[in-house]
Amino acid sequence: MPAAIRITDVKKRYQSLQALAGVSLDIEEGEFFGLLGPNGAGKTTLISIIAGLTRADSGSVAVLGHDVVNQFREARRALGVVPQELVFDPFFTVRETLRNQSGYFGLSKNDAWIDEILHELDLTSKAEVNMRSLSGGMKRRVLVAQALVHKPPVVVLDEPTAGVDVELRQTLWKFIGRLNRDGQTIVLTTHYLEEAEQLCQRIAMLKAGEVVALDTTRALLKRVAGTQLVLGFSAGHVPRRLYARCIDPEAAPHAKRVSIRLSSVAEVEPILALCRTEGASVDQIELLGADLEDVFVQIMHGQGSGAAMQ
Ligand SMILES: Nc1ncnc2c1ncn2[C@@H]1O[C@H](COP(=O)(O)OP(=O)(O)O)[C@@H](O)[C@H]1O
Ligand SMILES: [Mg+2]
């Protein structure tokens, strides 16, 4: 079975700037995949190459086995792209825009699906409105609709929720989630890391045109020693034998509440047992996990362990 998207050693240079420095990545069919990285990392450049809008200097990209240059039509048909920039012909209505896009793919009787997309994206009441009179958030919805008119098996969304309200983000993720459950492959770039953490099964992090991390979201979260145990001793004091374990050991003798960094949740039990044998009564227990933001910051600032790099 071919990968949904296979990216092999893709390089792209803009004058003196190496936008992509040899990116290789396989995205499997049915995945909900996140492509993350700071501004200028090369995400949009990579997506333009996948969409056949920009040529790579070297390397290759295939969508469901179709090379994006040599088999452009097949590759393009397999793909729905929601671009980062809002570009439209302002004189068409929403429905006309979607019909035109259907026509591009040779679909003449597509109105039932168009109506369903309009409904799912809360656009039904805007169907006959001209594109130029829509708000930015509404235009963004039409961009998403436009990417989906030909029911592409692979959908790539480049910052679809940048600057849109919470309501649209929720509508959008509900709909995209459904498409993914129905088997469509979803590739997403976003600035909202909590969004990526919730939605994506696997994540690639891009930095200065290179993949600096590639793993399941779960494994990425585990990489950061971010689990903290917070214990409260409001009725007594912190047991002496625990001082050295505390993040701030000097404050521990006088603290009512301390934080302890754990390398695994299995450490909680012996710590609580120690408190019990020392006669210290714990009246608050809280476990704080690392989130994707912690992972992102560590990897982007080069503090990721060797194992974090692939
Ligand atoms: N058409 C272009 N001409 C010159 N430089 C470009 C062009 N497109 C992108 N770049 C540069 O390539 C780098 C990667 O940009 P981009 O792919 O848009 O990153 P991202 O989407 O991750 O923010 C940036 O430094 C950007 O300024
Ligand atoms: Mg971009």
mmCIF file of C-alpha atoms and ligand atoms in Angstrom:
data_model
loop_
_atom_site.group_PDB
_atom_site.id
_atom_site.type_symbol
_atom_site.label_atom_id
_atom_site.label_comp_id
_atom_site.label_asym_id
_atom_site.label_seq_id
_atom_site.Cartn_x
_atom_site.Cartn_y
_atom_site.Cartn_z
ATOM 1 C CA MET A 1 0.000 0.000 0.000
ATOM 2 C CA PRO A 2 1.534 3.350 -0.970
ATOM 3 C CA ALA A 3 1.946 6.035 1.659
ATOM 4 C CA ALA A 4 -0.670 8.808 1.637
ATOM 5 C CA ILE A 5 2.219 11.201 1.158
ATOM 6 C CA ARG A 6 5.809 10.113 0.600
ATOM 7 C CA ILE A 7 8.387 12.886 0.779
ATOM 8 C CA THR A 8 11.900 11.873 -0.209
ATOM 9 C CA ASP A 9 14.901 14.132 0.403
ATOM 10 C CA VAL A 10 13.165 17.308 -0.738
ATOM 11 C CA LYS A 11 15.339 20.404 -1.057
ATOM 12 C CA LYS A 12 14.251 23.894 -1.967
ATOM 13 C CA ARG A 13 16.294 27.067 -2.064
ATOM 14 C CA TYR A 14 15.112 30.657 -2.505
ATOM 15 C CA GLN A 15 18.226 32.579 -3.568
ATOM 16 C CA SER A 16 20.572 32.224 -0.613
ATOM 17 C CA LEU A 17 17.924 30.826 1.700
ATOM 18 C CA GLN A 18 17.666 27.060 2.132
ATOM 19 C CA ALA A 19 13.920 26.786 2.800
ATOM 20 C CA LEU A 20 13.975 22.956 2.799
ATOM 21 C CA ALA A 21 17.235 21.167 3.467
ATOM 22 C CA GLY A 22 16.435 17.558 2.589
ATOM 23 C CA VAL A 23 13.096 16.579 4.093
ATOM 24 C CA SER A 24 12.039 12.917 4.111
ATOM 25 C CA LEU A 25 8.731 11.888 5.593
ATOM 26 C CA ASP A 26 6.123 9.194 5.084
ATOM 27 C CA ILE A 27 2.540 9.913 6.084
ATOM 28 C CA GLU A 28 0.460 6.753 6.146
ATOM 29 C CA GLU A 29 -3.096 6.389 4.914
ATOM 30 C CA GLY A 30 -5.674 7.204 7.559
ATOM 31 C CA GLU A 31 -3.315 9.187 9.785
ATOM 32 C CA PHE A 32 -4.124 12.506 11.426
ATOM 33 C CA PHE A 33 -0.672 14.010 11.063
ATOM 34 C CA GLY A 34 0.696 17.285 12.432
ATOM 35 C CA LEU A 35 3.396 19.330 10.740
ATOM 36 C CA LEU A 36 4.665 21.829 13.288
ATOM 37 C CA GLY A 37 7.411 24.399 13.406
ATOM 38 C CA PRO A 38 8.017 28.101 13.961
ATOM 39 C CA ASN A 39 7.379 30.725 11.277
ATOM 40 C CA GLY A 40 9.768 30.307 8.387
ATOM 41 C CA ALA A 41 10.459 26.632 9.156
ATOM 42 C CA GLY A 42 9.343 25.674 5.644
ATOM 43 C CA LYS A 43 5.874 24.209 6.284
ATOM 44 C CA THR A 44 4.072 26.195 3.587
ATOM 45 C CA THR A 45 6.893 25.603 1.105
ATOM 46 C CA LEU A 46 6.610 21.862 1.699
ATOM 47 C CA ILE A 47 2.821 21.977 1.290
ATOM 48 C CA SER A 48 3.162 23.968 -1.965
ATOM 49 C CA ILE A 49 5.497 21.272 -3.277
ATOM 50 C CA ILE A 50 3.056 18.523 -2.235
ATOM 51 C CA ALA A 51 0.275 20.430 -4.026
ATOM 52 C CA GLY A 52 2.399 20.753 -7.163
ATOM 53 C CA LEU A 53 2.364 24.567 -6.943
ATOM 54 C CA THR A 54 6.105 24.873 -6.295
ATOM 55 C CA ARG A 55 8.866 22.705 -7.755
ATOM 56 C CA ALA A 56 11.436 21.164 -5.439
ATOM 57 C CA ASP A 57 15.066 21.672 -6.472
ATOM 58 C CA SER A 58 15.669 17.991 -5.833
ATOM 59 C CA GLY A 59 13.993 15.014 -4.208
ATOM 60 C CA SER A 60 10.466 13.791 -4.865
ATOM 61 C CA VAL A 61 6.955 13.759 -3.454
ATOM 62 C CA ALA A 62 4.221 11.238 -4.200
ATOM 63 C CA VAL A 63 0.571 11.370 -3.126
ATOM 64 C CA LEU A 64 -0.893 7.856 -2.894
ATOM 65 C CA GLY A 65 1.915 6.681 -5.144
ATOM 66 C CA HIS A 66 1.485 9.448 -7.751
ATOM 67 C CA ASP A 67 4.513 11.642 -8.317
ATOM 68 C CA VAL A 68 3.461 15.281 -7.924
ATOM 69 C CA VAL A 69 5.446 16.355 -10.995
ATOM 70 C CA ASN A 70 5.242 13.433 -13.436
ATOM 71 C CA GLN A 71 1.705 12.429 -12.487
ATOM 72 C CA PHE A 72 0.420 15.832 -11.530
ATOM 73 C CA ARG A 73 -3.250 15.216 -12.373
ATOM 74 C CA GLU A 74 -3.559 11.973 -10.410
ATOM 75 C CA ALA A 75 -1.638 13.412 -7.486
ATOM 76 C CA ARG A 76 -3.705 16.613 -7.496
ATOM 77 C CA ARG A 77 -6.962 14.673 -7.621
ATOM 78 C CA ALA A 78 -5.938 12.631 -4.582
ATOM 79 C CA LEU A 79 -5.289 15.814 -2.631
ATOM 80 C CA GLY A 80 -7.379 18.572 -1.050
ATOM 81 C CA VAL A 81 -5.376 21.587 0.069
ATOM 82 C CA VAL A 82 -6.514 24.378 2.337
ATOM 83 C CA PRO A 83 -3.938 27.100 1.670
ATOM 84 C CA GLN A 84 -2.640 29.476 4.310
ATOM 85 C CA GLU A 85 -3.477 32.570 2.225
ATOM 86 C CA LEU A 86 -7.073 33.571 1.491
ATOM 87 C CA VAL A 87 -7.288 33.730 -2.306
ATOM 88 C CA PHE A 88 -10.605 33.932 -4.164
ATOM 89 C CA ASP A 89 -12.349 35.394 -7.111
ATOM 90 C CA PRO A 90 -14.488 38.030 -5.343
ATOM 91 C CA PHE A 91 -17.266 38.051 -7.953
ATOM 92 C CA PHE A 92 -18.484 34.508 -7.434
ATOM 93 C CA THR A 93 -20.912 33.398 -4.772
ATOM 94 C CA VAL A 94 -19.939 30.692 -2.320
ATOM 95 C CA ARG A 95 -21.891 28.082 -4.263
ATOM 96 C CA GLU A 96 -20.421 29.196 -7.587
ATOM 97 C CA THR A 97 -16.941 29.018 -6.102
ATOM 98 C CA LEU A 98 -17.552 25.423 -5.032
ATOM 99 C CA ARG A 99 -19.153 24.521 -8.383
ATOM 100 C CA ASN A 100 -16.188 25.986 -10.243
ATOM 101 C CA GLN A 101 -13.829 23.931 -8.125
ATOM 102 C CA SER A 102 -15.926 20.822 -8.838
ATOM 103 C CA GLY A 103 -15.748 21.639 -12.543
ATOM 104 C CA TYR A 104 -11.974 21.789 -12.324
ATOM 105 C CA PHE A 105 -12.071 18.138 -11.271
ATOM 106 C CA GLY A 106 -14.634 17.265 -13.948
ATOM 107 C CA LEU A 107 -17.512 16.826 -11.479
ATOM 108 C CA SER A 108 -20.665 18.313 -12.996
ATOM 109 C CA LYS A 109 -23.316 16.929 -10.649
ATOM 110 C CA ASN A 110 -21.854 17.636 -7.272
ATOM 111 C CA ASP A 111 -24.597 19.687 -5.596
ATOM 112 C CA ALA A 112 -25.647 17.085 -3.035
ATOM 113 C CA TRP A 113 -22.103 16.905 -1.644
ATOM 114 C CA ILE A 114 -21.688 20.697 -1.902
ATOM 115 C CA ASP A 115 -24.886 21.118 0.158
ATOM 116 C CA GLU A 116 -23.587 18.696 2.754
ATOM 117 C CA ILE A 117 -20.244 20.474 3.062
ATOM 118 C CA LEU A 118 -22.025 23.841 3.315
ATOM 119 C CA HIS A 119 -24.180 22.426 6.073
ATOM 120 C CA GLU A 120 -21.295 20.855 8.004
ATOM 121 C CA LEU A 121 -19.292 24.072 7.864
ATOM 122 C CA ASP A 122 -22.281 26.246 8.800
ATOM 123 C CA LEU A 123 -22.201 27.990 5.437
ATOM 124 C CA THR A 124 -25.714 27.160 4.178
ATOM 125 C CA SER A 125 -27.050 30.670 4.822
ATOM 126 C CA LYS A 126 -24.111 32.164 2.883
ATOM 127 C CA ALA A 127 -24.388 29.922 -0.175
ATOM 128 C CA GLU A 128 -25.664 32.688 -2.476
ATOM 129 C CA VAL A 129 -23.517 35.473 -1.036
ATOM 130 C CA ASN A 130 -20.604 36.905 -3.014
ATOM 131 C CA MET A 131 -17.161 35.989 -1.752
ATOM 132 C CA ARG A 132 -16.139 39.647 -1.422
ATOM 133 C CA SER A 133 -18.754 40.322 1.240
ATOM 134 C CA LEU A 134 -17.746 37.467 3.538
ATOM 135 C CA SER A 135 -15.785 37.969 6.748
ATOM 136 C CA GLY A 136 -12.310 36.450 7.089
ATOM 137 C CA GLY A 137 -13.627 33.549 9.159
ATOM 138 C CA MET A 138 -16.329 32.789 6.575
ATOM 139 C CA LYS A 139 -13.786 32.936 3.757
ATOM 140 C CA ARG A 140 -11.666 30.449 5.690
ATOM 141 C CA ARG A 141 -14.651 28.075 5.830
ATOM 142 C CA VAL A 142 -15.089 28.359 2.067
ATOM 143 C CA LEU A 143 -11.400 27.526 1.599
ATOM 144 C CA VAL A 144 -11.954 24.354 3.607
ATOM 145 C CA ALA A 145 -15.102 23.534 1.624
ATOM 146 C CA GLN A 146 -13.236 24.136 -1.609
ATOM 147 C CA ALA A 147 -10.533 21.656 -0.635
ATOM 148 C CA LEU A 148 -13.162 18.979 -0.027
ATOM 149 C CA VAL A 149 -15.440 19.256 -3.089
ATOM 150 C CA HIS A 150 -13.844 16.347 -4.919
ATOM 151 C CA LYS A 151 -13.739 14.096 -1.815
ATOM 152 C CA PRO A 152 -9.967 13.811 -1.830
ATOM 153 C CA PRO A 153 -8.548 10.878 0.157
ATOM 154 C CA VAL A 154 -5.738 13.119 1.482
ATOM 155 C CA VAL A 155 -6.453 16.546 2.960
ATOM 156 C CA VAL A 156 -3.727 19.051 3.842
ATOM 157 C CA LEU A 157 -4.638 22.095 5.923
ATOM 158 C CA ASP A 158 -2.114 24.926 6.258
ATOM 159 C CA GLU A 159 -2.941 26.947 9.381
ATOM 160 C CA PRO A 160 -6.709 26.591 8.905
ATOM 161 C CA THR A 161 -7.494 28.117 12.280
ATOM 162 C CA ALA A 162 -5.125 31.100 12.197
ATOM 163 C CA GLY A 163 -7.141 34.072 13.377
ATOM 164 C CA VAL A 164 -10.517 32.336 13.437
ATOM 165 C CA ASP A 165 -12.902 32.270 16.363
ATOM 166 C CA VAL A 166 -13.304 29.404 18.808
ATOM 167 C CA GLU A 167 -16.674 28.429 17.364
ATOM 168 C CA LEU A 168 -15.287 27.871 13.883
ATOM 169 C CA ARG A 169 -12.311 25.984 15.284
ATOM 170 C CA GLN A 170 -14.700 23.594 16.989
ATOM 171 C CA THR A 171 -16.998 23.227 13.961
ATOM 172 C CA LEU A 172 -14.003 22.627 11.775
ATOM 173 C CA TRP A 173 -12.369 20.014 13.995
ATOM 174 C CA LYS A 174 -15.607 18.144 14.442
ATOM 175 C CA PHE A 175 -16.019 17.904 10.695
ATOM 176 C CA ILE A 176 -12.358 17.104 9.945
ATOM 177 C CA GLY A 177 -12.403 14.517 12.740
ATOM 178 C CA ARG A 178 -15.364 12.830 11.091
ATOM 179 C CA LEU A 179 -13.608 12.763 7.723
ATOM 180 C CA ASN A 180 -10.583 11.172 9.382
ATOM 181 C CA ARG A 181 -12.725 8.547 11.096
ATOM 182 C CA ASP A 182 -14.266 7.808 7.699
ATOM 183 C CA GLY A 183 -10.767 7.076 6.401
ATOM 184 C CA GLN A 184 -9.412 10.314 5.000
ATOM 185 C CA THR A 185 -5.790 11.151 5.737
ATOM 186 C CA ILE A 186 -5.421 14.557 7.379
ATOM 187 C CA VAL A 187 -2.249 16.636 7.498
ATOM 188 C CA LEU A 188 -2.395 19.775 9.570
ATOM 189 C CA THR A 189 -0.119 22.678 10.323
ATOM 190 C CA THR A 190 -1.114 24.898 13.198
ATOM 191 C CA HIS A 191 0.234 27.401 15.692
ATOM 192 C CA TYR A 192 -2.125 26.092 18.324
ATOM 193 C CA LEU A 193 -0.118 23.336 19.930
ATOM 194 C CA GLU A 194 -2.943 22.200 22.185
ATOM 195 C CA GLU A 195 -4.975 21.674 19.027
ATOM 196 C CA ALA A 196 -2.235 19.502 17.519
ATOM 197 C CA GLU A 197 -1.834 17.611 20.796
ATOM 198 C CA GLN A 198 -5.528 16.751 20.867
ATOM 199 C CA LEU A 199 -5.973 15.910 17.210
ATOM 200 C CA CYS A 200 -2.772 14.492 15.760
ATOM 201 C CA GLN A 201 -1.635 10.908 16.218
ATOM 202 C CA ARG A 202 1.808 11.639 14.858
ATOM 203 C CA ILE A 203 3.805 14.821 14.554
ATOM 204 C CA ALA A 204 6.802 16.051 12.596
ATOM 205 C CA MET A 205 8.580 19.156 13.818
ATOM 206 C CA LEU A 206 10.321 21.242 11.223
ATOM 207 C CA LYS A 207 13.066 23.732 12.020
ATOM 208 C CA ALA A 208 14.936 25.764 9.402
ATOM 209 C CA GLY A 209 13.915 23.352 6.671
ATOM 210 C CA GLU A 210 14.830 20.171 8.521
ATOM 211 C CA VAL A 211 12.802 17.549 10.341
ATOM 212 C CA VAL A 212 14.058 17.730 13.926
ATOM 213 C CA ALA A 213 11.497 15.400 15.505
ATOM 214 C CA LEU A 214 9.186 12.752 14.131
ATOM 215 C CA ASP A 215 7.161 10.553 16.425
ATOM 216 C CA THR A 216 3.747 9.750 17.803
ATOM 217 C CA THR A 217 2.264 12.551 19.860
ATOM 218 C CA ARG A 218 2.241 10.243 22.849
ATOM 219 C CA ALA A 219 5.929 9.394 22.509
ATOM 220 C CA LEU A 220 6.837 13.061 22.041
ATOM 221 C CA LEU A 221 5.017 13.955 25.240
ATOM 222 C CA LYS A 222 6.876 11.216 27.086
ATOM 223 C CA ARG A 223 10.260 12.497 25.929
ATOM 224 C CA VAL A 224 10.069 15.528 28.111
ATOM 225 C CA ALA A 225 10.665 14.828 31.758
ATOM 226 C CA GLY A 226 7.706 17.006 32.447
ATOM 227 C CA THR A 227 5.739 15.030 34.977
ATOM 228 C CA GLN A 228 5.612 16.867 38.246
ATOM 229 C CA LEU A 229 4.110 15.726 41.488
ATOM 230 C CA VAL A 230 2.739 18.487 43.654
ATOM 231 C CA LEU A 231 2.196 17.570 47.301
ATOM 232 C CA GLY A 232 0.488 19.700 49.936
ATOM 233 C CA PHE A 233 1.213 19.391 53.672
ATOM 234 C CA SER A 234 -0.999 22.154 55.022
ATOM 235 C CA ALA A 235 -1.472 20.421 58.387
ATOM 236 C CA GLY A 236 2.200 19.638 58.959
ATOM 237 C CA HIS A 237 5.556 19.788 57.272
ATOM 238 C CA VAL A 238 7.476 18.209 54.408
ATOM 239 C CA PRO A 239 9.306 15.038 55.503
ATOM 240 C CA ARG A 240 13.047 15.655 55.767
ATOM 241 C CA ARG A 241 13.895 12.685 53.548
ATOM 242 C CA LEU A 242 11.960 14.306 50.732
ATOM 243 C CA TYR A 243 13.862 17.632 50.695
ATOM 244 C CA ALA A 244 16.481 16.482 48.208
ATOM 245 C CA ARG A 245 13.810 15.357 45.759
ATOM 246 C CA CYS A 246 12.061 18.720 45.679
ATOM 247 C CA ILE A 247 12.523 21.088 42.751
ATOM 248 C CA ASP A 248 13.372 23.771 45.306
ATOM 249 C CA PRO A 249 15.117 21.803 48.118
ATOM 250 C CA GLU A 250 16.053 24.951 50.038
ATOM 251 C CA ALA A 251 12.486 26.082 50.439
ATOM 252 C CA ALA A 252 11.271 22.592 51.344
ATOM 253 C CA PRO A 253 11.865 22.720 55.145
ATOM 254 C CA HIS A 254 9.445 25.661 55.466
ATOM 255 C CA ALA A 255 7.048 24.863 52.620
ATOM 256 C CA LYS A 256 3.483 23.643 52.885
ATOM 257 C CA ARG A 257 3.484 22.660 49.257
ATOM 258 C CA VAL A 258 6.318 21.215 47.171
ATOM 259 C CA SER A 259 6.890 20.073 43.605
ATOM 260 C CA ILE A 260 8.873 16.973 42.737
ATOM 261 C CA ARG A 261 10.004 16.100 39.228
ATOM 262 C CA LEU A 262 9.298 12.495 38.300
ATOM 263 C CA SER A 263 10.747 10.394 35.557
ATOM 264 C CA SER A 264 7.742 8.123 35.768
ATOM 265 C CA VAL A 265 4.363 8.050 37.452
ATOM 266 C CA ALA A 266 5.437 4.819 39.181
ATOM 267 C CA GLU A 267 7.502 6.984 41.547
ATOM 268 C CA VAL A 268 4.379 8.437 43.143
ATOM 269 C CA GLU A 269 3.669 5.411 45.292
ATOM 270 C CA PRO A 270 7.077 5.109 47.048
ATOM 271 C CA ILE A 271 7.025 8.871 47.688
ATOM 272 C CA LEU A 272 3.609 8.638 49.331
ATOM 273 C CA ALA A 273 4.792 5.588 51.310
ATOM 274 C CA LEU A 274 7.769 7.603 52.534
ATOM 275 C CA CYS A 275 5.427 10.384 53.703
ATOM 276 C CA ARG A 276 3.359 7.819 55.565
ATOM 277 C CA THR A 277 6.322 6.251 57.368
ATOM 278 C CA GLU A 278 7.583 9.745 58.285
ATOM 279 C CA GLY A 279 4.167 10.553 59.731
ATOM 280 C CA ALA A 280 3.554 13.467 57.354
ATOM 281 C CA SER A 281 -0.042 13.806 56.273
ATOM 282 C CA VAL A 282 -0.497 14.702 52.629
ATOM 283 C CA ASP A 283 -3.674 16.673 51.975
ATOM 284 C CA GLN A 284 -3.143 17.588 48.338
ATOM 285 C CA ILE A 285 -1.858 15.532 45.428
ATOM 286 C CA GLU A 286 -1.592 16.782 41.891
ATOM 287 C CA LEU A 287 0.169 15.376 38.827
ATOM 288 C CA LEU A 288 1.137 17.808 36.094
ATOM 289 C CA GLY A 289 2.067 16.329 32.729
ATOM 290 C CA ALA A 290 4.257 17.867 30.067
ATOM 291 C CA ASP A 291 2.307 19.299 27.176
ATOM 292 C CA LEU A 292 3.239 19.677 23.545
ATOM 293 C CA GLU A 293 4.318 23.250 24.211
ATOM 294 C CA ASP A 294 7.069 21.955 26.565
ATOM 295 C CA VAL A 295 8.183 19.449 23.943
ATOM 296 C CA PHE A 296 8.157 22.059 21.186
ATOM 297 C CA VAL A 297 10.193 24.552 23.194
ATOM 298 C CA GLN A 298 12.769 21.909 24.164
ATOM 299 C CA ILE A 299 13.193 20.641 20.640
ATOM 300 C CA MET A 300 13.237 24.069 18.998
ATOM 301 C CA HIS A 301 15.774 25.421 21.458
ATOM 302 C CA GLY A 302 18.002 22.456 20.836
ATOM 303 C CA GLN A 303 17.693 21.010 24.320
ATOM 304 C CA GLY A 304 16.110 17.855 23.010
ATOM 305 C CA SER A 305 18.127 14.767 23.790
ATOM 306 C CA GLY A 306 19.926 12.989 20.988
ATOM 307 C CA ALA A 307 17.070 10.535 20.955
ATOM 308 C CA ALA A 308 14.706 13.387 20.147
ATOM 309 C CA MET A 309 16.406 13.942 16.815
ATOM 310 C CA GLN A 310 15.701 11.833 13.784
HETATM 311 N N1 LIG B 1 8.459 32.705 -2.799
HETATM 312 C C1 LIG B 1 9.447 32.880 -1.910
HETATM 313 N N2 LIG B 1 10.536 33.610 -2.205
HETATM 314 C C2 LIG B 1 11.544 33.778 -1.324
HETATM 315 N N3 LIG B 1 11.556 33.241 -0.070
HETATM 316 C C3 LIG B 1 10.493 32.515 0.295
HETATM 317 C C4 LIG B 1 9.376 32.285 -0.588
HETATM 318 N N4 LIG B 1 8.474 31.507 0.059
HETATM 319 C C5 LIG B 1 8.990 31.282 1.279
HETATM 320 N N5 LIG B 1 10.192 31.873 1.419
HETATM 321 C C6 LIG B 1 11.050 31.779 2.600
HETATM 322 O O1 LIG B 1 11.254 30.415 2.899
HETATM 323 C C7 LIG B 1 11.231 30.185 4.305
HETATM 324 C C8 LIG B 1 10.142 29.185 4.646
HETATM 325 O O2 LIG B 1 8.888 29.813 4.476
HETATM 326 P P1 LIG B 1 7.522 29.053 4.686
HETATM 327 O O3 LIG B 1 7.566 27.784 3.926
HETATM 328 O O4 LIG B 1 6.434 30.015 4.369
HETATM 329 O O5 LIG B 1 7.573 28.734 6.246
HETATM 330 P P2 LIG B 1 6.387 28.420 7.275
HETATM 331 O O6 LIG B 1 5.171 28.093 6.501
HETATM 332 O O7 LIG B 1 6.913 27.283 8.097
HETATM 333 O O8 LIG B 1 6.228 29.670 8.095
HETATM 334 C C9 LIG B 1 11.028 31.539 4.943
HETATM 335 O O9 LIG B 1 12.279 32.058 5.329
HETATM 336 C C10 LIG B 1 10.400 32.360 3.838
HETATM 337 O O10 LIG B 1 10.702 33.732 3.994
HETATM 338 MG MG MG B 2 3.275 28.851 6.528
#
